[in-house]
Coordinates of C-alpha atoms (C1' of nucleotides) in Angstrom, one line a residue:
Chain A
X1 CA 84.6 -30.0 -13.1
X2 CA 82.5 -32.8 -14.4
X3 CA 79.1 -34.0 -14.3
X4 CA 79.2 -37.1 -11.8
X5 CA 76.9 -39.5 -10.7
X6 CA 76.0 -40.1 -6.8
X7 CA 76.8 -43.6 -5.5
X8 CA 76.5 -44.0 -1.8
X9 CA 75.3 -40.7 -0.3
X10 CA 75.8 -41.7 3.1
X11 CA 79.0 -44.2 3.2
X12 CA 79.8 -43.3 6.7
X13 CA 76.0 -43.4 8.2
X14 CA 74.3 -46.3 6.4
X15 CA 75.8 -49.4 5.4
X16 CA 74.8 -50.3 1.6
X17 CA 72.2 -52.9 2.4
X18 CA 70.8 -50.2 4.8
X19 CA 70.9 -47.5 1.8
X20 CA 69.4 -50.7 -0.6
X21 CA 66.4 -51.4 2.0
X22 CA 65.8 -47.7 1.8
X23 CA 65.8 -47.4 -1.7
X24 CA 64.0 -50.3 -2.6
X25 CA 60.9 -48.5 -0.4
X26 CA 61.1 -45.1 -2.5
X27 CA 58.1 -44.4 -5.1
X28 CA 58.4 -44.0 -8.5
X29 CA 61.2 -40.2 -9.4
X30 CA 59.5 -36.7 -9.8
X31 CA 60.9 -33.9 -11.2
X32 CA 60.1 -30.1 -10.5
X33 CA 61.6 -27.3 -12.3
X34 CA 64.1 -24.6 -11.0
X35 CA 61.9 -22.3 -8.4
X36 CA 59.1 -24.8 -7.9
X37 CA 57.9 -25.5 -4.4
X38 CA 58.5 -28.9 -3.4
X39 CA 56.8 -28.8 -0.2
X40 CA 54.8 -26.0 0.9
X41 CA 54.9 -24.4 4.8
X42 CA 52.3 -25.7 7.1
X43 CA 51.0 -28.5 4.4
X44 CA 50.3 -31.9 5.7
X45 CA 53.4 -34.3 4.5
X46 CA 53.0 -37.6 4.1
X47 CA 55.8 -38.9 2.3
X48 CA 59.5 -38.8 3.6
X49 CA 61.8 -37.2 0.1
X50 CA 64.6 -38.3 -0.9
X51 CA 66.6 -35.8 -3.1
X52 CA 68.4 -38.5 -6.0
X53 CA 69.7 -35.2 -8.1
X54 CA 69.5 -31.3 -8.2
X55 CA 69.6 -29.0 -5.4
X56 CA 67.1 -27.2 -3.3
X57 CA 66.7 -24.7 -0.6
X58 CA 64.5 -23.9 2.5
X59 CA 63.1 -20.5 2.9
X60 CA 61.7 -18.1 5.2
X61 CA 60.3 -14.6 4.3
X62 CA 59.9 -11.9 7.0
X63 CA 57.0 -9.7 6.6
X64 CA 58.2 -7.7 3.8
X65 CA 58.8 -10.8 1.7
X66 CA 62.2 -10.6 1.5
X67 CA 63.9 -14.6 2.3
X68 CA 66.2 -16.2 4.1
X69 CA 67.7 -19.1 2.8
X70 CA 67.8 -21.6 6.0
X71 CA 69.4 -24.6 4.4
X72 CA 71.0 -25.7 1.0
X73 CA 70.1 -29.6 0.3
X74 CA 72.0 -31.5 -1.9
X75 CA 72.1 -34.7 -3.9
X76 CA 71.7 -37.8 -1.9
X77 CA 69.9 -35.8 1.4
X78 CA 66.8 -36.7 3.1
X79 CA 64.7 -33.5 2.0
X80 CA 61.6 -33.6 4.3
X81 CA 62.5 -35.9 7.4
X82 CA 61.3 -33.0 9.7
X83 CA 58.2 -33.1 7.8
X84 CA 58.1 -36.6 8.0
X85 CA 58.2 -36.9 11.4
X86 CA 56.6 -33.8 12.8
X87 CA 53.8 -34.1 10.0
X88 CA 54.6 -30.4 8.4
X89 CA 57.2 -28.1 7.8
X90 CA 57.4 -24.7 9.3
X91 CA 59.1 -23.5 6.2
X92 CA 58.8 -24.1 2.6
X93 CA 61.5 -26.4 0.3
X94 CA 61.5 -25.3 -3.2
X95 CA 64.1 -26.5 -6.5
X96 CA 67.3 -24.4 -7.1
X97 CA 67.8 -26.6 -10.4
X98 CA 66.5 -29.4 -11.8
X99 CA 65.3 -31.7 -9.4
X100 CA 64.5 -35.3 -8.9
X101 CA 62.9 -36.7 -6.0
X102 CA 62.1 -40.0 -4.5
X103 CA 59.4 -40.3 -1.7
X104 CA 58.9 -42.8 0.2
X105 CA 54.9 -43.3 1.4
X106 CA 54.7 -43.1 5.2
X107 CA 52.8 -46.2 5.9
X108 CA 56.3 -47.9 4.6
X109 CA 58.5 -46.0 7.0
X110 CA 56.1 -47.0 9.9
X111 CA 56.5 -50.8 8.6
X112 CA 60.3 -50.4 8.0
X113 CA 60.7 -49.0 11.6
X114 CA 59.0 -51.9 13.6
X115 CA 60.9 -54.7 11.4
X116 CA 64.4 -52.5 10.9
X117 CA 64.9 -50.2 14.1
X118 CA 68.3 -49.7 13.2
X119 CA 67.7 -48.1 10.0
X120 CA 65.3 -45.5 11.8
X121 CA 68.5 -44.3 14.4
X122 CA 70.3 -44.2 10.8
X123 CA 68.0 -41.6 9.7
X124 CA 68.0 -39.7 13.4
X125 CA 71.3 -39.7 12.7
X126 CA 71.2 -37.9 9.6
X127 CA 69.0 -35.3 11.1
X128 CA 70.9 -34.3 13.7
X129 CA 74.2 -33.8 10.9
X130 CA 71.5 -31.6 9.1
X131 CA 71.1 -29.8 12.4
X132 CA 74.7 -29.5 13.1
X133 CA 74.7 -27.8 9.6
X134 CA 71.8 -25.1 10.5
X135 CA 74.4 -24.6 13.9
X136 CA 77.4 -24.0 11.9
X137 CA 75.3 -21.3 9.6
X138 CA 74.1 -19.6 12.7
X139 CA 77.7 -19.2 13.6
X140 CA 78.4 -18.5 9.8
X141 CA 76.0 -15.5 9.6
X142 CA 76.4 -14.4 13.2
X143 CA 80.4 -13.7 14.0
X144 CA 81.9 -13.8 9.9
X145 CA 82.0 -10.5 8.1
X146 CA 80.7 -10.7 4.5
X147 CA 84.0 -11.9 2.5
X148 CA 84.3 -14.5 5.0
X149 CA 80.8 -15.3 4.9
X150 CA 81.2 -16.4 1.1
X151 CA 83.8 -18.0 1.3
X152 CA 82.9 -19.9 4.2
X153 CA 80.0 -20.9 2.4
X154 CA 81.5 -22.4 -0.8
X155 CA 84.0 -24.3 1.5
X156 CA 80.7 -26.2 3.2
X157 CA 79.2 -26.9 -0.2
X158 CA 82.3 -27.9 -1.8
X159 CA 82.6 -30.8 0.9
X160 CA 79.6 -31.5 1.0
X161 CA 79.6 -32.5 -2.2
X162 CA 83.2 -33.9 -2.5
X163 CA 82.0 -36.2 0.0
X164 CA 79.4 -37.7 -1.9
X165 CA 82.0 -38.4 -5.0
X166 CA 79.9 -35.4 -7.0
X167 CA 83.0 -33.1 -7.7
X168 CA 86.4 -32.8 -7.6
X169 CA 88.3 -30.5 -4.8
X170 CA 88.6 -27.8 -7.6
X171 CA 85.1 -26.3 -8.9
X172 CA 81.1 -27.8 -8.1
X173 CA 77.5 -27.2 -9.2
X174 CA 75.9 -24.4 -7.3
X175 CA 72.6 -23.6 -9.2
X176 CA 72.0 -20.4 -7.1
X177 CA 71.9 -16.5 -8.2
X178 CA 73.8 -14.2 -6.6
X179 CA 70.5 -13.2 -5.2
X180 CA 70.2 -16.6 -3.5
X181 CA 73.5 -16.6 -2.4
X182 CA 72.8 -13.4 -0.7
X183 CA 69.7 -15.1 1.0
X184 CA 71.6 -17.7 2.5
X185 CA 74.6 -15.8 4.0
X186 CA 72.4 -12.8 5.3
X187 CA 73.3 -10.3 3.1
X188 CA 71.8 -8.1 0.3
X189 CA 72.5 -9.2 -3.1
X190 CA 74.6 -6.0 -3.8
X191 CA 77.3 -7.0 -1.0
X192 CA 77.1 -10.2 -2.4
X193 CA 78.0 -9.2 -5.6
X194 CA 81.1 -7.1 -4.1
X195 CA 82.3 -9.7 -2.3
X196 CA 82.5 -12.4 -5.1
X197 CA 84.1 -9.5 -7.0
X198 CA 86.9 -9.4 -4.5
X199 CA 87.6 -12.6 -4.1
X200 CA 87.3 -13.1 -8.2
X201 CA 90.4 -10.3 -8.0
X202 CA 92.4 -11.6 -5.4
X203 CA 92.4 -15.1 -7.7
X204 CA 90.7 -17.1 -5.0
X205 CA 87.6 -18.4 -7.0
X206 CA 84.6 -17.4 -9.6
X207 CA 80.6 -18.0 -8.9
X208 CA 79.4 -17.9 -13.0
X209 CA 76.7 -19.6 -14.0
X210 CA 75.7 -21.9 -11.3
X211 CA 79.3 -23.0 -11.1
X212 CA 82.1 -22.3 -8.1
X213 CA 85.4 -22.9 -9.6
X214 CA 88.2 -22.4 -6.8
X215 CA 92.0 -21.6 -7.5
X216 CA 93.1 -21.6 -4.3
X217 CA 91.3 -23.9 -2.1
X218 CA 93.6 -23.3 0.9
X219 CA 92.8 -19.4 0.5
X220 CA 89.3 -20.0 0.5
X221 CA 89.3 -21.9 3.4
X222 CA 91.5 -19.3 5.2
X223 CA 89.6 -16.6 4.1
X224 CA 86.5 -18.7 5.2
X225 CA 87.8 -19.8 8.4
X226 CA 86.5 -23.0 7.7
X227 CA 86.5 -25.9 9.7
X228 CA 84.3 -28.8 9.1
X229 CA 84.2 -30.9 12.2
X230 CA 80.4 -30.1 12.2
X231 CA 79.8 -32.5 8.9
X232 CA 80.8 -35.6 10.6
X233 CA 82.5 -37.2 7.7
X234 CA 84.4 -39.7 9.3
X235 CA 87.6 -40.1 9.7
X236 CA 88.9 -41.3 6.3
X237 CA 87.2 -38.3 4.5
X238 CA 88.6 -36.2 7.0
X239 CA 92.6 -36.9 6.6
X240 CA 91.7 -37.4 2.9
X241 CA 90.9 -33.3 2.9
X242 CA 93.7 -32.4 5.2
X243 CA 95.6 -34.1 2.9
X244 CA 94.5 -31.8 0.0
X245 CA 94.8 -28.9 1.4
X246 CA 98.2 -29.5 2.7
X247 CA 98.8 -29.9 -1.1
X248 CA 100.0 -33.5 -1.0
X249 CA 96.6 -34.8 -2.5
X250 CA 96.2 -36.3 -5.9
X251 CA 93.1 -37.6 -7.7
X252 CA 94.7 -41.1 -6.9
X253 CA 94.3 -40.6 -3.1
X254 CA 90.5 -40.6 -3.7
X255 CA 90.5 -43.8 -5.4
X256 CA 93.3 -45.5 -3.0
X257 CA 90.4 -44.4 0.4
X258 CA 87.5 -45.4 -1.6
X259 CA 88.8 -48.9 -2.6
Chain B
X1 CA 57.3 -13.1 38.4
X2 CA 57.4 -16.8 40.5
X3 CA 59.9 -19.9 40.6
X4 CA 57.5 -22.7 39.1
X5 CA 58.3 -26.0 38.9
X6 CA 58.6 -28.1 35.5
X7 CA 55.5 -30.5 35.6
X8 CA 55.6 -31.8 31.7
X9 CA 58.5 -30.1 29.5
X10 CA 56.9 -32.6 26.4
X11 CA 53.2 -32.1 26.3
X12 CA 52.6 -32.0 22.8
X13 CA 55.4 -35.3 22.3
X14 CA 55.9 -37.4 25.6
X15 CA 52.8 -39.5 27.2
X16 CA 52.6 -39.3 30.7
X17 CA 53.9 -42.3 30.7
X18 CA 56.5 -42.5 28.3
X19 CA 58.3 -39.6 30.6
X20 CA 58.0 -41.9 33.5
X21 CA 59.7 -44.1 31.0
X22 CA 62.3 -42.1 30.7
X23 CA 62.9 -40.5 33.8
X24 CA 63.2 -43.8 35.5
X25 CA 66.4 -44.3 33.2
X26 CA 67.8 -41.7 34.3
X27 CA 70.6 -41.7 36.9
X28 CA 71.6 -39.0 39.6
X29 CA 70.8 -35.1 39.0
X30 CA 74.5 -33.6 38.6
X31 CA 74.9 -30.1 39.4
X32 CA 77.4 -27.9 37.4
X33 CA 78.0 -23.8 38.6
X34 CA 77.2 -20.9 36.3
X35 CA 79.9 -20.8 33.3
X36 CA 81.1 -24.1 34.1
X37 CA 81.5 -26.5 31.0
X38 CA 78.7 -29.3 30.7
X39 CA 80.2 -31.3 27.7
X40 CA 83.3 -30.5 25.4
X41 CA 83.6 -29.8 21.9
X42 CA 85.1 -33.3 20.2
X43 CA 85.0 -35.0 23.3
X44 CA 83.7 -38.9 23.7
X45 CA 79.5 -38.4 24.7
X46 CA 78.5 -41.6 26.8
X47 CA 75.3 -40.9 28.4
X48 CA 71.9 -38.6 27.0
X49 CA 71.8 -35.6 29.3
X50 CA 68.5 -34.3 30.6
X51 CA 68.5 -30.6 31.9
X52 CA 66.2 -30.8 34.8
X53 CA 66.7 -27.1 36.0
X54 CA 68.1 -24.2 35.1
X55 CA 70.0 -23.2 31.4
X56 CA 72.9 -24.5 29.4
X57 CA 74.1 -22.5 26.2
X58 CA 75.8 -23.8 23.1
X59 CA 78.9 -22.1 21.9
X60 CA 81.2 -22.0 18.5
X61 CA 84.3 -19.8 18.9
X62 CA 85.5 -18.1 16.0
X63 CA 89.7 -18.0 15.2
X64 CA 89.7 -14.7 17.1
X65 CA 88.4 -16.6 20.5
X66 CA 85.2 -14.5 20.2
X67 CA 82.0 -17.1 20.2
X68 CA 79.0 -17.2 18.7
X69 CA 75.8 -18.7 20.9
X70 CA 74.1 -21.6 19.2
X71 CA 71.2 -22.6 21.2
X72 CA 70.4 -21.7 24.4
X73 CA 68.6 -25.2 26.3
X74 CA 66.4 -24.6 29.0
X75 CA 64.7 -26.6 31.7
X76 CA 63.2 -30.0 30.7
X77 CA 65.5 -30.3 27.3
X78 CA 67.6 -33.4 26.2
X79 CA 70.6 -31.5 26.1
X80 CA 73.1 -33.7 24.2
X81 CA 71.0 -35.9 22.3
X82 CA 73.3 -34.8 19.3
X83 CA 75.9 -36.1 21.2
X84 CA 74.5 -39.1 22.4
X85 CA 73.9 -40.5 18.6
X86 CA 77.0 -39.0 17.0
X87 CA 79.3 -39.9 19.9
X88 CA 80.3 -36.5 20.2
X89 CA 79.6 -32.6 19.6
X90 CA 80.8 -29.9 17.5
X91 CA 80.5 -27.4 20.1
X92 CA 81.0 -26.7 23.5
X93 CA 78.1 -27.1 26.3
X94 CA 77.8 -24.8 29.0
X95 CA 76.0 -24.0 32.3
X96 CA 74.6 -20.4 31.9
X97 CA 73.1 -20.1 35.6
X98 CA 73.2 -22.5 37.6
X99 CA 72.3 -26.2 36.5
X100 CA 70.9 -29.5 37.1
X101 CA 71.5 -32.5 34.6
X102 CA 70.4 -36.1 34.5
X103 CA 71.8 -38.2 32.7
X104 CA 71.3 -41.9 31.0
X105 CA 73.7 -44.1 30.2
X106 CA 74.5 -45.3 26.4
X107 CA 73.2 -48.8 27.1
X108 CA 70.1 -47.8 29.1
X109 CA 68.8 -46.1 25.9
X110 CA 70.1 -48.2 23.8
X111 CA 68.1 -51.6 25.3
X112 CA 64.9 -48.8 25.7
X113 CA 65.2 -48.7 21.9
X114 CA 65.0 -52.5 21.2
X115 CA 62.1 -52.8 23.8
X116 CA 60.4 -49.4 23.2
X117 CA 60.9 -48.2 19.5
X118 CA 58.0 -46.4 20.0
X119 CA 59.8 -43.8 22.9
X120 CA 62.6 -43.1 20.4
X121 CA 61.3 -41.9 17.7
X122 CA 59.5 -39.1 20.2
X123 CA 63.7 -38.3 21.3
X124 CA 63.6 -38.3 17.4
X125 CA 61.0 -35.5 17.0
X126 CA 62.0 -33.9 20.3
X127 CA 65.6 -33.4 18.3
X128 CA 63.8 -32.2 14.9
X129 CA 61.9 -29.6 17.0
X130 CA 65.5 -28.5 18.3
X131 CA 66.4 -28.0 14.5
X132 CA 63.5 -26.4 13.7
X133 CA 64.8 -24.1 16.5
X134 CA 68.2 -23.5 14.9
X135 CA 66.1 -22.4 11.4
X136 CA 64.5 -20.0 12.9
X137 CA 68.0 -18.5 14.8
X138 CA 69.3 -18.1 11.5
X139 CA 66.7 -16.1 10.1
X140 CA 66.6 -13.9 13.1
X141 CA 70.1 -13.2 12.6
X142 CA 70.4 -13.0 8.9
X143 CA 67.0 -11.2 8.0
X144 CA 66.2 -9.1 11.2
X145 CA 68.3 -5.7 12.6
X146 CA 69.4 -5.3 16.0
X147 CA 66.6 -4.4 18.0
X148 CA 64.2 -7.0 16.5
X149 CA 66.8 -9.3 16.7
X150 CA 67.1 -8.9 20.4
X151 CA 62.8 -8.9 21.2
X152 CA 62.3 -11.6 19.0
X153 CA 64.9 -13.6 20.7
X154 CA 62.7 -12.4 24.0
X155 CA 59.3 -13.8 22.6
X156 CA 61.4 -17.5 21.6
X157 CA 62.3 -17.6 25.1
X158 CA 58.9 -16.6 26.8
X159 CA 56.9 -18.9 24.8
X160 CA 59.4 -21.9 25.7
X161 CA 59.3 -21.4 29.1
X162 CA 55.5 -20.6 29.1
X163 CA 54.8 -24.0 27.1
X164 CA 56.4 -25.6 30.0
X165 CA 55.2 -24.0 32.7
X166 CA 57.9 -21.7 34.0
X167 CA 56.5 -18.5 33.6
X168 CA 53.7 -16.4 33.3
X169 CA 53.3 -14.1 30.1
X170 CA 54.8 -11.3 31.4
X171 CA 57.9 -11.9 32.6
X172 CA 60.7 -14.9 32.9
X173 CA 64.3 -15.9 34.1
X174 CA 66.8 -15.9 31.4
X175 CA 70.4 -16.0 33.2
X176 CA 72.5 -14.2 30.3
X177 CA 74.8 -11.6 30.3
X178 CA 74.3 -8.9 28.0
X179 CA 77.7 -10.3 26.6
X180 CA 75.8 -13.6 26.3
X181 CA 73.1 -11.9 25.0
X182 CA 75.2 -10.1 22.3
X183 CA 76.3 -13.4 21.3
X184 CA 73.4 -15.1 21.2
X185 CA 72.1 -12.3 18.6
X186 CA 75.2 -12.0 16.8
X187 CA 76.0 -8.4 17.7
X188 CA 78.4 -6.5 19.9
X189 CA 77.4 -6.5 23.4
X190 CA 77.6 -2.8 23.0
X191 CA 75.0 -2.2 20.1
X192 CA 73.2 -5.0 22.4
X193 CA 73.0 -2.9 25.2
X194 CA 71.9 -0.4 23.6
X195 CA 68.8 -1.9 21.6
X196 CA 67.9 -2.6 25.2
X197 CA 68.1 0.6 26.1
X198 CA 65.6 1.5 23.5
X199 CA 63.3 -1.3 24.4
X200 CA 63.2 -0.2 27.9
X201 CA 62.7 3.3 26.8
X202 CA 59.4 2.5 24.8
X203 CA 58.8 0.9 27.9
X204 CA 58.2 -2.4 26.0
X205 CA 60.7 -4.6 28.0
X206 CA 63.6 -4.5 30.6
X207 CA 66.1 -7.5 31.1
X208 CA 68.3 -6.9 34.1
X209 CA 69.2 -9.6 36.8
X210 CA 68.7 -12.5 34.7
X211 CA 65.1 -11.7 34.3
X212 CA 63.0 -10.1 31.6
X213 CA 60.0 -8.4 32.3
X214 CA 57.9 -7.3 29.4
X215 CA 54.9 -4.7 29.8
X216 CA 53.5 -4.9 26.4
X217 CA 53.7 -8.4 24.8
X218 CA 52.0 -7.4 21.8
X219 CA 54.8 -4.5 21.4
X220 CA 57.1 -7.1 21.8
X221 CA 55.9 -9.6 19.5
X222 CA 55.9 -6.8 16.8
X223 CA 59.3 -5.4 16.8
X224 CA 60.6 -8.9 17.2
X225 CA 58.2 -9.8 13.8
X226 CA 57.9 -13.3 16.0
X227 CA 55.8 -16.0 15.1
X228 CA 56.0 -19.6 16.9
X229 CA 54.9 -21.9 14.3
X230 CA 58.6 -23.6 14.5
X231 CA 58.0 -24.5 17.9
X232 CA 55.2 -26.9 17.2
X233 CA 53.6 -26.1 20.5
X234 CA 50.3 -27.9 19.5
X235 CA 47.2 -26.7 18.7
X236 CA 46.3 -25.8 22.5
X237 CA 48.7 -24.2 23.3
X238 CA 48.6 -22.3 20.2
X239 CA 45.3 -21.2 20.8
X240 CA 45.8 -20.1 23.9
X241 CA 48.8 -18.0 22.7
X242 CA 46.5 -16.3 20.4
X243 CA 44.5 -15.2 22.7
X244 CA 47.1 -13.7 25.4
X245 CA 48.4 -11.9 22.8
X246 CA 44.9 -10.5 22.0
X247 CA 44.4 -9.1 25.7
X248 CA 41.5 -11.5 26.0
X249 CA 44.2 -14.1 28.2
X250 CA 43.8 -14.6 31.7
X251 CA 45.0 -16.9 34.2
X252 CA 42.2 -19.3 34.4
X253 CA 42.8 -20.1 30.9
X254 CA 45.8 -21.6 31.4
X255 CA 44.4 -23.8 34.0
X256 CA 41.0 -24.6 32.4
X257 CA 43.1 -25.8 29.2
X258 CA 45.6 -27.8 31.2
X259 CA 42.5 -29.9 33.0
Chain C
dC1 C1' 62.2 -4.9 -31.0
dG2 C1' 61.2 -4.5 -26.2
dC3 C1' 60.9 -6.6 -21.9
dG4 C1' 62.7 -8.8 -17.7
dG5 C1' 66.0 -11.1 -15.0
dA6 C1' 70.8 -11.3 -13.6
dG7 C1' 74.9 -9.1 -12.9
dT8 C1' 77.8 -4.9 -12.2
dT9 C1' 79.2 -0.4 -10.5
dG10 C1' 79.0 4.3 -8.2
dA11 C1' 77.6 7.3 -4.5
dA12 C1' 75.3 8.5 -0.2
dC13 C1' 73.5 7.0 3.8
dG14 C1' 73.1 4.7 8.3
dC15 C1' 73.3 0.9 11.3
dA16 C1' 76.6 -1.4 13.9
dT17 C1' 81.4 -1.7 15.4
dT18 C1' 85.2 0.0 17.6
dC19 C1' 87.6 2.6 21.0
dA20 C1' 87.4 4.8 25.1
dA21 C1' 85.9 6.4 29.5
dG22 C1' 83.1 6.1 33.2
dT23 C1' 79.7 4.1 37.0
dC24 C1' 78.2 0.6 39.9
dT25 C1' 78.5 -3.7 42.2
dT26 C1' 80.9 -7.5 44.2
dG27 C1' 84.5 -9.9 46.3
dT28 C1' 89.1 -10.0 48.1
dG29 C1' 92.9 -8.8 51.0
dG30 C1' 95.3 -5.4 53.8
Chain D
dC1 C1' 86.8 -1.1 57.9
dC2 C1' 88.7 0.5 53.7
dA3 C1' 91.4 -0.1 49.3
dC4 C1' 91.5 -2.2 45.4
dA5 C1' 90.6 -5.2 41.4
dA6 C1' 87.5 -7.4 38.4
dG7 C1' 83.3 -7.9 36.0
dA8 C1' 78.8 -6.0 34.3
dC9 C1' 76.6 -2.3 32.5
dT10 C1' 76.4 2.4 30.4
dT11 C1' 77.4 6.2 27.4
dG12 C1' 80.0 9.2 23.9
dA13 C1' 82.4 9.8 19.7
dA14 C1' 84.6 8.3 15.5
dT15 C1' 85.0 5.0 12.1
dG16 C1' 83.5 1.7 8.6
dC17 C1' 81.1 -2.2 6.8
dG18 C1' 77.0 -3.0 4.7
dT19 C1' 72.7 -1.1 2.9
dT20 C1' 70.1 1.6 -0.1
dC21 C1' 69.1 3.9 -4.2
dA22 C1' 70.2 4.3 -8.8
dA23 C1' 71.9 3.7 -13.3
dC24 C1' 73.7 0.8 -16.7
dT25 C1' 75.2 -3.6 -19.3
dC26 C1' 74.4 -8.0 -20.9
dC27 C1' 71.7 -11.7 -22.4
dG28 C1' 67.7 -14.7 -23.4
dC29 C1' 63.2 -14.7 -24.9
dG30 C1' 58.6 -13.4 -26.7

DNA sequence: CGCGGAGTTGAACGCATTCAAGTCTTGTGG
DNA sequence: CCACAAGACTTGAATGCGTTCAACTCCGCG
């Protein structure tokens, strides 16, 4: 795995002079640290994020306190469009890692979206893929035992991220604990724990520190019983994975689709 | 109990006459039979579906043919605006009692968007509030046990039904199985019939014959550990939930807030 | 040096699943 | 009219997956 850089976060959504006209809007880059709020639950937003690097994570606690992890975001996402457009969040957004964000003030969205309609069904767009993503984790958490669960997890992020150019199809960043981990697949961190330990032994793939690094991808996705129609990736992205897990990939392919 | 009749189903979003807007798009009301199939996972979306009466679920089978329930839409929803922007779903749509659609063609909406930008960024928000919705069904399955599971699920379902109109506070039409019910929670239908058996025998709810009836709300709302901020109701409504809950609700409330 | 967070492992418990049998209702055909 | 099949709901008993409690290691840091 290497560090690598995001280019076009949405190539099969917004067309670069869209994702240029958007940039060109965002204010200045601010950072937060790992475990800092970004935005609070039930505070007024008035600035639609932009997530440029790091990852981060929505919560909710039940009464006790304990979390659930409702969403992983990752490089290149729209953080707080829900924000944005219902004015606040009904659960809080805080850094995993290191984070950079970008906002973008309001009154510019409002401007953009009277001179540029089509950008705005861009960004509709984009929130209803992040809602096909909370569907697919309701599925995730409701009908997979635990292994499965994991696994099924990893194979989402590893996509995810593939598909923005920021890994390889072999290992990615994932700057959660185990205890995170166990928030977002509805489990307690203990199971968590067994389960990675399992699938360590069976020679499947590692979680170390804030890394997945996967030996057998094809295993994982069985094990997951992963399918990832839900992500919308287009169709290029789409026989370029079929492709890899068949085994018949190479890191040429990549280049050959992107060119 | 009473049949009622959906006035508004977007108080809080939709002007009066932005409905009108949109209602006068729409084309003939389709009816589809209990169980029937509304829209197919993968298949081409053409038009924006509108459920006028009764309920639709969404499903995600697992390998083993066993599903999980997504999202269950009730009357007054946009059922496939996911569909309508992505050109197709990720999951299969389908009548749980028996159901009413209307729907708008592609091009309708699409010409609505150049002359009324205004109209779709409320389909926007209306489609946020749907996420928000799919958040909170993953914390209810990944952070709450069975029974809560199962009467928080209850109080979702009265409170979106009593924002539009549809019921009283004390009971409601919800035309699920237990089986359907099961899946919606992400349980067996077993261990779900059997958390209702314990619910009924605290004498806090019953839900037989597609109905529920709940005699203590309160109760309810406390095993489930609900809350509603997700729903973004609006501050009226909101307030007048409060007080229902409190004992201090009445029927004239409803009426006197509505005016 | 001691503290705290993260990860690991063992053992006991219990919630939920699984398997199974039974009732009740509904609809269908003899 | 009754026999029968099918589906929805109910209940009992055994199993097991996941939780809970607990102890311990490892490591970074003050």
């Amino acid at each position: 795995m290497s560090e690598m850089t995001l280019q076009q976060a949405w190539p099969d959504v917004l067309t670069p002079a869209e994702a240029q006209l958007l940039s060109d809007l965002q204010g200045p880059p601010e950072t937060f640290r790992p475990r800092q709020q970004i935005v609070r639950c039930a505070q007024p937003v008035e600035s639609a994020l932009y997530l440029s690097s790091g990852f981060a994570g929505r919560y909710r606690p039940d009464r006790l306190g304990r979390r659930q992890l409702l969403a992983v975001q990752v490089p290149g996402d729209y953080v707080d469009l829900p924000g944005f457009v219902l004015g606040h969040l009904d659960h809080d957004l805080d850094a995993l890692g290191q984070v950079v964000v970008r906002g973008t003030p309001y009154e510019r969205l409002q401007a953009l979206e009277r001179q540029a309609p089509g950008v705005v069904h861009k960004l509709w767009r984009i929130s209803l893929i992040d809602a096909a993503v909370h569907r697919y984790w309701i599925f995730r958490i409701g009908r997979l035992p635990g292994r499965a669960r994991i696994a099924n997890f990893f194979c989402e992020m590893l996509l995810r991220l593939y598909a923005r150019g920021l890994c390889g199809f072999d290992a990615f960043q994932l700057p959660l604990s185990q205890v995170d981990l166990a928030e977002a697949c509805g489990m307690t961190p203990v199971h968590a724990n067994r389960m990675l330990a399992e699938l360590r032994d069976e020679g499947v793939c590692t979680f170390a520190e804030g890394a997945v690094h996967i030996a057998k991808v094809p295993a994982l996705f069985q094990i997951g019983q992963y399918t990832w129609d839900y992500l919308y990736l287009g169709a290029d992205l789409d026989r370029e994975i079929r492709q890899r897990l068949a085994g018949r990939g190479d890191s040429a392919t990549r280049v050959a689709a992107a060119g």
